């Protein structure tokens, strides 16, 4: 199934709506800015929290923790410096390890487990700058794949802002 993520930046807050391919809103991502640690919450249309996402500050690797129902579900990490392109590693609480690879700067990447693609993320089909599609190929982990795509996208946005600020 295909999902659409649309970002909106407001004054001291950032939010994104996640919709089905039929434009039905299912989740909202709230991001709190101007904090030492970047935090997100993903809520459903009734306001119930689906997941919380915390970007750890002061780590050697970019590390994000995903919690659902108050329990850790995933740890996403990316090395600050790599020789052979950008890659994210995801460790799930059930022991599975996922890889996120592709052309991350253009937001064209796959989420894979042992060589099998679970989801594909793409901005290719959108003329809007702040929208991208998440094609989930494994219906068992739909929500988790959407959460991982949002985490990677926000990490890449933060890195671009840091690089522009350092110029």
Short mmCIF file of N, CA and C in Angstrom, two decimals:
data_model
loop_
_atom_site.label_atom_id
_atom_site.label_comp_id
_atom_site.label_asym_id
_atom_site.label_seq_id
_atom_site.Cartn_x
_atom_site.Cartn_y
_atom_site.Cartn_z
N UNK A 1 0.85 -1.18 0.00
CA UNK A 1 0.00 0.00 0.00
C UNK A 1 0.89 1.24 0.00
N UNK A 2 0.44 2.28 -0.64
CA UNK A 2 1.19 3.52 -0.74
C UNK A 2 0.62 4.54 0.25
N UNK A 3 1.56 5.23 0.94
CA UNK A 3 1.21 6.29 1.86
C UNK A 3 1.91 7.57 1.42
N UNK A 4 1.31 8.69 1.71
CA UNK A 4 1.86 9.99 1.36
C UNK A 4 2.15 10.75 2.65
N UNK A 5 3.36 11.29 2.75
CA UNK A 5 3.74 12.10 3.91
C UNK A 5 3.91 13.53 3.42
N UNK A 6 3.16 14.45 4.02
CA UNK A 6 3.22 15.88 3.66
C UNK A 6 3.69 16.67 4.88
N UNK A 7 4.81 17.39 4.72
CA UNK A 7 5.37 18.19 5.81
C UNK A 7 4.80 19.61 5.76
N UNK A 8 4.68 20.18 6.98
CA UNK A 8 4.28 21.58 7.13
C UNK A 8 5.09 22.18 8.26
N UNK A 9 5.74 23.29 8.01
CA UNK A 9 6.53 23.95 9.04
C UNK A 9 5.77 25.19 9.50
N UNK A 10 5.55 25.27 10.81
CA UNK A 10 4.90 26.43 11.41
C UNK A 10 5.94 27.17 12.25
N UNK A 11 5.55 28.15 12.99
CA UNK A 11 6.50 28.99 13.72
C UNK A 11 7.48 28.17 14.58
N UNK A 12 7.18 27.59 15.65
CA UNK A 12 8.14 26.84 16.46
C UNK A 12 7.74 25.38 16.52
N UNK A 13 7.13 24.92 15.48
CA UNK A 13 6.57 23.58 15.48
C UNK A 13 6.58 23.07 14.04
N UNK A 14 6.73 21.80 13.89
CA UNK A 14 6.70 21.20 12.56
C UNK A 14 5.75 20.02 12.62
N UNK A 15 4.94 19.87 11.61
CA UNK A 15 4.04 18.73 11.59
C UNK A 15 3.96 18.15 10.19
N UNK A 16 3.58 16.91 10.13
CA UNK A 16 3.39 16.23 8.85
C UNK A 16 2.15 15.37 8.95
N UNK A 17 1.41 15.31 7.88
CA UNK A 17 0.26 14.42 7.82
C UNK A 17 0.62 13.21 6.98
N UNK A 18 0.22 12.05 7.43
CA UNK A 18 0.42 10.82 6.68
C UNK A 18 -0.95 10.37 6.21
N UNK A 19 -1.07 10.19 4.89
CA UNK A 19 -2.34 9.85 4.27
C UNK A 19 -2.21 8.55 3.50
N UNK A 20 -3.34 7.88 3.29
CA UNK A 20 -3.35 6.71 2.42
C UNK A 20 -3.28 7.18 0.98
N UNK A 21 -3.15 6.24 0.07
CA UNK A 21 -3.11 6.61 -1.34
C UNK A 21 -4.44 7.20 -1.81
N UNK A 22 -5.49 7.06 -1.01
CA UNK A 22 -6.81 7.61 -1.33
C UNK A 22 -7.05 8.95 -0.62
N UNK A 23 -5.95 9.56 -0.09
CA UNK A 23 -5.96 10.87 0.57
C UNK A 23 -6.71 10.87 1.91
N UNK A 24 -6.83 9.71 2.55
CA UNK A 24 -7.44 9.63 3.87
C UNK A 24 -6.35 9.81 4.92
N UNK A 25 -6.49 10.83 5.77
CA UNK A 25 -5.50 11.08 6.81
C UNK A 25 -5.57 9.98 7.87
N UNK A 26 -4.38 9.42 8.22
CA UNK A 26 -4.37 8.37 9.23
C UNK A 26 -3.47 8.69 10.42
N UNK A 27 -2.38 9.44 10.20
CA UNK A 27 -1.47 9.80 11.29
C UNK A 27 -1.01 11.24 11.12
N UNK A 28 -0.63 11.83 12.25
CA UNK A 28 -0.01 13.15 12.23
C UNK A 28 1.30 13.06 13.01
N UNK A 29 2.35 13.67 12.44
CA UNK A 29 3.66 13.70 13.09
C UNK A 29 3.84 15.10 13.65
N UNK A 30 4.06 15.19 14.95
CA UNK A 30 4.35 16.47 15.61
C UNK A 30 5.80 16.48 16.01
N UNK A 31 6.49 17.52 15.65
CA UNK A 31 7.90 17.65 15.99
C UNK A 31 8.10 18.91 16.81
N UNK A 32 8.74 18.76 17.94
CA UNK A 32 9.02 19.90 18.80
C UNK A 32 10.39 20.44 18.45
N UNK A 33 10.47 21.71 18.11
CA UNK A 33 11.73 22.35 17.75
C UNK A 33 12.28 23.12 18.95
N UNK A 34 13.51 23.57 18.83
CA UNK A 34 14.18 24.37 19.84
C UNK A 34 14.32 23.65 21.18
N UNK A 35 14.64 22.38 21.12
CA UNK A 35 14.91 21.60 22.32
C UNK A 35 16.27 20.97 22.18
N UNK A 36 16.85 20.58 23.32
CA UNK A 36 18.16 19.94 23.28
C UNK A 36 18.07 18.61 22.54
N UNK A 37 17.01 17.86 22.81
CA UNK A 37 16.78 16.60 22.10
C UNK A 37 15.58 16.80 21.18
N UNK A 38 15.70 16.36 19.96
CA UNK A 38 14.58 16.45 19.03
C UNK A 38 13.60 15.34 19.35
N UNK A 39 12.34 15.69 19.52
CA UNK A 39 11.33 14.69 19.82
C UNK A 39 10.19 14.80 18.81
N UNK A 40 9.58 13.67 18.54
CA UNK A 40 8.43 13.59 17.67
C UNK A 40 7.38 12.75 18.38
N UNK A 41 6.16 12.98 18.04
CA UNK A 41 5.11 12.04 18.39
C UNK A 41 4.30 11.79 17.14
N UNK A 42 3.86 10.58 16.99
CA UNK A 42 2.98 10.21 15.89
C UNK A 42 1.65 9.83 16.53
N UNK A 43 0.60 10.55 16.13
CA UNK A 43 -0.72 10.31 16.69
C UNK A 43 -1.69 9.94 15.57
N UNK A 44 -2.71 9.17 15.94
CA UNK A 44 -3.73 8.83 14.94
C UNK A 44 -4.73 9.98 14.85
N UNK A 45 -5.75 9.82 14.04
CA UNK A 45 -6.71 10.91 13.82
C UNK A 45 -7.58 11.17 15.04
N UNK A 46 -7.59 10.27 16.00
CA UNK A 46 -8.35 10.46 17.24
C UNK A 46 -7.50 11.07 18.35
N UNK A 47 -6.22 11.34 18.05
CA UNK A 47 -5.34 11.95 19.03
C UNK A 47 -4.59 10.96 19.92
N UNK A 48 -4.73 9.66 19.67
CA UNK A 48 -4.02 8.65 20.45
C UNK A 48 -2.58 8.51 19.93
N UNK A 49 -1.64 8.51 20.85
CA UNK A 49 -0.23 8.41 20.46
C UNK A 49 0.08 7.01 19.95
N UNK A 50 0.64 6.93 18.74
CA UNK A 50 1.02 5.68 18.12
C UNK A 50 2.48 5.35 18.44
N UNK A 51 3.32 6.40 18.42
CA UNK A 51 4.75 6.21 18.69
C UNK A 51 5.37 7.52 19.14
N UNK A 52 6.46 7.40 19.88
CA UNK A 52 7.27 8.57 20.20
C UNK A 52 8.67 8.30 19.68
N UNK A 53 9.29 9.35 19.19
CA UNK A 53 10.59 9.24 18.55
C UNK A 53 11.50 10.27 19.21
N UNK A 54 12.66 9.82 19.66
CA UNK A 54 13.60 10.71 20.33
C UNK A 54 14.95 10.60 19.64
N UNK A 55 15.46 11.73 19.19
CA UNK A 55 16.80 11.77 18.61
C UNK A 55 17.76 12.09 19.74
N UNK A 56 18.67 11.17 20.00
CA UNK A 56 19.62 11.36 21.09
C UNK A 56 20.64 12.44 20.72
N UNK A 57 20.93 13.30 21.68
CA UNK A 57 21.91 14.36 21.47
C UNK A 57 23.28 13.87 21.93
N UNK A 58 24.31 14.47 21.39
CA UNK A 58 25.69 14.21 21.80
C UNK A 58 26.10 12.75 21.64
N UNK A 59 25.80 12.16 20.49
CA UNK A 59 26.25 10.80 20.21
C UNK A 59 27.20 10.84 19.03
N UNK A 60 28.10 9.85 18.97
CA UNK A 60 29.04 9.76 17.87
C UNK A 60 28.31 9.42 16.56
N UNK A 61 27.29 8.59 16.68
CA UNK A 61 26.45 8.23 15.54
C UNK A 61 25.11 8.94 15.72
N UNK A 62 24.47 9.27 14.60
CA UNK A 62 23.12 9.80 14.70
C UNK A 62 22.25 8.64 15.17
N UNK A 63 21.62 8.77 16.32
CA UNK A 63 20.84 7.69 16.89
C UNK A 63 19.44 8.18 17.22
N UNK A 64 18.44 7.39 16.82
CA UNK A 64 17.05 7.71 17.08
C UNK A 64 16.42 6.49 17.75
N UNK A 65 15.65 6.73 18.81
CA UNK A 65 14.93 5.67 19.49
C UNK A 65 13.44 5.81 19.17
N UNK A 66 12.81 4.68 18.83
CA UNK A 66 11.37 4.66 18.54
C UNK A 66 10.71 3.85 19.65
N UNK A 67 9.71 4.46 20.30
CA UNK A 67 8.98 3.78 21.36
C UNK A 67 7.51 3.69 20.98
N UNK A 68 6.93 2.53 21.26
CA UNK A 68 5.50 2.34 21.07
C UNK A 68 4.94 1.78 22.36
N UNK A 69 3.87 2.36 22.83
CA UNK A 69 3.26 1.99 24.11
C UNK A 69 4.26 2.08 25.25
N UNK A 70 5.18 3.03 25.17
CA UNK A 70 6.16 3.24 26.22
C UNK A 70 7.36 2.31 26.20
N UNK A 71 7.39 1.37 25.27
CA UNK A 71 8.47 0.39 25.18
C UNK A 71 9.29 0.62 23.92
N UNK A 72 10.61 0.46 24.01
CA UNK A 72 11.45 0.64 22.82
C UNK A 72 11.10 -0.40 21.75
N UNK A 73 10.91 0.07 20.53
CA UNK A 73 10.64 -0.85 19.42
C UNK A 73 11.79 -0.91 18.44
N UNK A 74 12.48 0.22 18.25
CA UNK A 74 13.55 0.25 17.26
C UNK A 74 14.60 1.28 17.65
N UNK A 75 15.81 1.00 17.19
CA UNK A 75 16.93 1.94 17.35
C UNK A 75 17.52 2.13 15.96
N UNK A 76 17.53 3.38 15.50
CA UNK A 76 18.02 3.71 14.17
C UNK A 76 19.34 4.44 14.34
N UNK A 77 20.37 3.99 13.65
CA UNK A 77 21.65 4.67 13.78
C UNK A 77 22.29 4.87 12.42
N UNK A 78 23.03 5.96 12.35
CA UNK A 78 23.77 6.29 11.14
C UNK A 78 25.11 6.85 11.57
N UNK A 79 26.15 6.35 10.99
CA UNK A 79 27.47 6.88 11.32
C UNK A 79 27.59 8.30 10.80
N UNK A 80 28.26 9.11 11.58
CA UNK A 80 28.43 10.51 11.19
C UNK A 80 29.30 10.63 9.94
N UNK A 81 30.30 9.77 9.81
CA UNK A 81 31.20 9.80 8.65
C UNK A 81 31.29 8.41 8.07
N UNK A 82 31.00 8.28 6.77
CA UNK A 82 31.14 7.00 6.09
C UNK A 82 31.87 7.22 4.78
N UNK A 83 32.62 6.22 4.37
CA UNK A 83 33.37 6.31 3.12
C UNK A 83 32.55 5.93 1.90
N UNK A 84 31.62 5.01 2.07
CA UNK A 84 30.91 4.45 0.92
C UNK A 84 29.42 4.75 0.96
N UNK A 85 29.06 6.01 1.04
CA UNK A 85 27.66 6.41 0.96
C UNK A 85 26.92 6.34 2.29
N UNK A 86 25.72 6.85 2.26
CA UNK A 86 24.89 6.90 3.45
C UNK A 86 24.12 5.61 3.62
N UNK A 87 24.08 5.16 4.86
CA UNK A 87 23.28 3.99 5.21
C UNK A 87 22.81 4.15 6.64
N UNK A 88 21.62 3.67 6.89
CA UNK A 88 21.11 3.61 8.24
C UNK A 88 20.97 2.15 8.62
N UNK A 89 21.18 1.87 9.89
CA UNK A 89 20.96 0.53 10.42
C UNK A 89 19.84 0.62 11.44
N UNK A 90 18.95 -0.35 11.42
CA UNK A 90 17.83 -0.38 12.35
C UNK A 90 17.88 -1.70 13.11
N UNK A 91 17.84 -1.60 14.43
CA UNK A 91 17.76 -2.79 15.27
C UNK A 91 16.40 -2.78 15.93
N UNK A 92 15.61 -3.83 15.67
CA UNK A 92 14.28 -3.93 16.25
C UNK A 92 14.34 -4.68 17.57
N UNK A 93 13.34 -4.48 18.42
CA UNK A 93 13.35 -5.13 19.73
C UNK A 93 13.20 -6.65 19.63
N UNK A 94 12.74 -7.17 18.50
CA UNK A 94 12.65 -8.62 18.34
C UNK A 94 13.94 -9.23 17.80
N UNK A 95 14.98 -8.41 17.66
CA UNK A 95 16.29 -8.90 17.22
C UNK A 95 16.58 -8.74 15.74
N UNK A 96 15.56 -8.45 14.94
CA UNK A 96 15.80 -8.27 13.50
C UNK A 96 16.62 -7.02 13.26
N UNK A 97 17.42 -7.07 12.20
CA UNK A 97 18.22 -5.92 11.79
C UNK A 97 17.82 -5.55 10.37
N UNK A 98 17.49 -4.28 10.20
CA UNK A 98 17.10 -3.77 8.89
C UNK A 98 18.17 -2.81 8.39
N UNK A 99 18.22 -2.66 7.08
CA UNK A 99 19.13 -1.68 6.46
C UNK A 99 18.30 -0.72 5.63
N UNK A 100 18.72 0.53 5.65
CA UNK A 100 18.08 1.55 4.84
C UNK A 100 19.16 2.10 3.91
N UNK A 101 19.00 1.84 2.62
CA UNK A 101 20.02 2.23 1.65
C UNK A 101 19.36 2.85 0.42
N UNK A 102 20.15 3.57 -0.35
CA UNK A 102 19.68 4.16 -1.58
C UNK A 102 20.25 5.55 -1.74
N UNK A 103 19.62 6.34 -2.56
CA UNK A 103 20.02 7.73 -2.78
C UNK A 103 19.30 8.58 -1.75
N UNK A 104 19.90 8.68 -0.57
CA UNK A 104 19.22 9.33 0.54
C UNK A 104 19.05 10.83 0.34
N UNK A 105 20.01 11.48 -0.34
CA UNK A 105 19.88 12.93 -0.54
C UNK A 105 18.69 13.30 -1.39
N UNK A 106 18.34 12.43 -2.34
CA UNK A 106 17.17 12.68 -3.19
C UNK A 106 15.93 11.98 -2.66
N UNK A 107 16.03 11.42 -1.46
CA UNK A 107 14.93 10.72 -0.79
C UNK A 107 14.38 9.58 -1.63
N UNK A 108 15.29 8.78 -2.16
CA UNK A 108 14.95 7.56 -2.89
C UNK A 108 15.67 6.42 -2.18
N UNK A 109 14.98 5.72 -1.29
CA UNK A 109 15.66 4.67 -0.55
C UNK A 109 14.72 3.52 -0.22
N UNK A 110 15.33 2.38 0.11
CA UNK A 110 14.60 1.17 0.46
C UNK A 110 14.90 0.78 1.90
N UNK A 111 13.90 0.19 2.54
CA UNK A 111 14.07 -0.41 3.86
C UNK A 111 14.07 -1.92 3.62
N UNK A 112 15.18 -2.57 4.00
CA UNK A 112 15.35 -3.99 3.67
C UNK A 112 15.65 -4.84 4.90
N UNK A 113 15.23 -6.09 4.82
CA UNK A 113 15.58 -7.10 5.81
C UNK A 113 16.12 -8.31 5.07
N UNK A 114 17.39 -8.61 5.31
CA UNK A 114 18.06 -9.75 4.68
C UNK A 114 17.87 -9.77 3.17
N UNK A 115 18.03 -8.61 2.54
CA UNK A 115 17.95 -8.51 1.09
C UNK A 115 16.55 -8.36 0.53
N UNK A 116 15.52 -8.49 1.35
CA UNK A 116 14.15 -8.34 0.90
C UNK A 116 13.67 -6.93 1.20
N UNK A 117 13.15 -6.25 0.18
CA UNK A 117 12.66 -4.89 0.36
C UNK A 117 11.31 -4.91 1.04
N UNK A 118 11.22 -4.23 2.18
CA UNK A 118 9.97 -4.13 2.93
C UNK A 118 9.20 -2.87 2.58
N UNK A 119 9.93 -1.80 2.20
CA UNK A 119 9.28 -0.54 1.83
C UNK A 119 10.23 0.25 0.93
N UNK A 120 9.64 1.08 0.07
CA UNK A 120 10.40 1.97 -0.80
C UNK A 120 9.89 3.39 -0.57
N UNK A 121 10.80 4.33 -0.36
CA UNK A 121 10.45 5.73 -0.11
C UNK A 121 10.93 6.56 -1.29
N UNK A 122 10.06 7.45 -1.78
CA UNK A 122 10.39 8.20 -2.99
C UNK A 122 9.74 9.58 -2.99
N UNK A 123 10.51 10.58 -3.42
CA UNK A 123 9.97 11.92 -3.70
C UNK A 123 9.80 12.12 -5.20
N UNK A 124 10.16 11.14 -5.97
CA UNK A 124 10.23 11.27 -7.43
C UNK A 124 8.93 11.74 -8.06
N UNK A 125 7.78 11.29 -7.61
CA UNK A 125 6.53 11.56 -8.30
C UNK A 125 5.84 12.84 -7.85
N UNK A 126 6.51 13.61 -6.98
CA UNK A 126 5.84 14.79 -6.43
C UNK A 126 6.52 16.07 -6.88
N UNK A 127 5.70 17.03 -7.32
CA UNK A 127 6.24 18.33 -7.65
C UNK A 127 6.38 19.17 -6.39
N UNK A 128 5.62 18.81 -5.35
CA UNK A 128 5.75 19.52 -4.08
C UNK A 128 7.06 19.11 -3.42
N UNK A 129 7.79 20.06 -2.89
CA UNK A 129 9.08 19.77 -2.28
C UNK A 129 8.94 18.99 -0.98
N UNK A 130 7.89 19.22 -0.24
CA UNK A 130 7.77 18.64 1.09
C UNK A 130 6.78 17.49 1.14
N UNK A 131 6.83 16.62 0.17
CA UNK A 131 5.97 15.44 0.17
C UNK A 131 6.75 14.26 -0.39
N UNK A 132 6.46 13.08 0.14
CA UNK A 132 7.08 11.87 -0.39
C UNK A 132 6.16 10.68 -0.15
N UNK A 133 6.38 9.64 -0.93
CA UNK A 133 5.56 8.43 -0.85
C UNK A 133 6.33 7.33 -0.13
N UNK A 134 5.60 6.54 0.62
CA UNK A 134 6.15 5.36 1.27
C UNK A 134 5.34 4.18 0.76
N UNK A 135 5.95 3.37 -0.10
CA UNK A 135 5.30 2.16 -0.61
C UNK A 135 5.67 1.00 0.29
N UNK A 136 4.70 0.53 1.06
CA UNK A 136 4.94 -0.56 2.00
C UNK A 136 4.61 -1.87 1.30
N UNK A 137 5.61 -2.74 1.19
CA UNK A 137 5.44 -4.01 0.50
C UNK A 137 5.10 -5.15 1.45
N UNK A 138 5.36 -4.95 2.75
CA UNK A 138 5.08 -5.96 3.76
C UNK A 138 3.97 -5.44 4.67
N UNK A 139 2.72 -5.89 4.49
CA UNK A 139 1.60 -5.32 5.26
C UNK A 139 1.69 -5.59 6.76
N UNK A 140 2.52 -6.53 7.17
CA UNK A 140 2.64 -6.85 8.59
C UNK A 140 3.25 -5.69 9.38
N UNK A 141 4.16 -4.94 8.78
CA UNK A 141 4.88 -3.87 9.46
C UNK A 141 4.59 -2.50 8.87
N UNK A 142 3.37 -2.23 8.42
CA UNK A 142 3.06 -0.97 7.75
C UNK A 142 3.41 0.25 8.60
N UNK A 143 2.90 0.29 9.82
CA UNK A 143 3.13 1.47 10.67
C UNK A 143 4.61 1.65 10.96
N UNK A 144 5.32 0.57 11.23
CA UNK A 144 6.75 0.67 11.52
C UNK A 144 7.52 1.20 10.31
N UNK A 145 7.18 0.76 9.10
CA UNK A 145 7.86 1.24 7.90
C UNK A 145 7.64 2.74 7.70
N UNK A 146 6.43 3.21 7.98
CA UNK A 146 6.13 4.64 7.87
C UNK A 146 6.96 5.42 8.90
N UNK A 147 7.01 4.91 10.12
CA UNK A 147 7.78 5.57 11.19
C UNK A 147 9.25 5.65 10.81
N UNK A 148 9.82 4.57 10.29
CA UNK A 148 11.23 4.57 9.89
C UNK A 148 11.49 5.58 8.78
N UNK A 149 10.58 5.66 7.81
CA UNK A 149 10.74 6.63 6.72
C UNK A 149 10.73 8.05 7.25
N UNK A 150 9.83 8.35 8.19
CA UNK A 150 9.76 9.69 8.78
C UNK A 150 11.05 9.99 9.54
N UNK A 151 11.57 9.02 10.28
CA UNK A 151 12.82 9.22 11.03
C UNK A 151 13.99 9.54 10.11
N UNK A 152 14.14 8.77 9.05
CA UNK A 152 15.24 9.00 8.10
C UNK A 152 15.08 10.35 7.44
N UNK A 153 13.87 10.69 7.01
CA UNK A 153 13.65 11.97 6.35
C UNK A 153 14.01 13.13 7.26
N UNK A 154 13.58 13.09 8.51
CA UNK A 154 13.88 14.19 9.43
C UNK A 154 15.37 14.25 9.78
N UNK A 155 16.03 13.10 9.87
CA UNK A 155 17.47 13.10 10.13
C UNK A 155 18.21 13.75 8.97
N UNK A 156 17.81 13.44 7.75
CA UNK A 156 18.45 14.04 6.58
C UNK A 156 18.17 15.54 6.48
N UNK A 157 16.96 15.95 6.84
CA UNK A 157 16.65 17.38 6.86
C UNK A 157 17.52 18.11 7.88
N UNK A 158 17.70 17.51 9.05
CA UNK A 158 18.55 18.11 10.08
C UNK A 158 19.99 18.24 9.60
N UNK A 159 20.49 17.21 8.93
CA UNK A 159 21.87 17.25 8.43
C UNK A 159 22.05 18.35 7.39
N UNK A 160 21.05 18.52 6.51
CA UNK A 160 21.14 19.58 5.50
C UNK A 160 21.15 20.95 6.17
N UNK A 161 20.31 21.13 7.21
CA UNK A 161 20.29 22.41 7.93
C UNK A 161 21.64 22.67 8.59
N UNK A 162 22.23 21.63 9.20
CA UNK A 162 23.54 21.77 9.86
C UNK A 162 24.61 22.17 8.85
N UNK A 163 24.59 21.55 7.67
CA UNK A 163 25.59 21.86 6.65
C UNK A 163 25.41 23.29 6.15
N UNK A 164 24.18 23.74 5.96
CA UNK A 164 23.95 25.11 5.52
C UNK A 164 24.39 26.11 6.58
N UNK A 165 24.17 25.77 7.85
CA UNK A 165 24.55 26.66 8.95
C UNK A 165 26.07 26.78 9.08
N UNK A 166 26.79 25.72 8.72
CA UNK A 166 28.24 25.70 8.84
C UNK A 166 28.95 26.40 7.68
N UNK A 167 28.22 26.79 6.67
CA UNK A 167 28.84 27.44 5.50
C UNK A 167 29.10 28.88 5.75
#
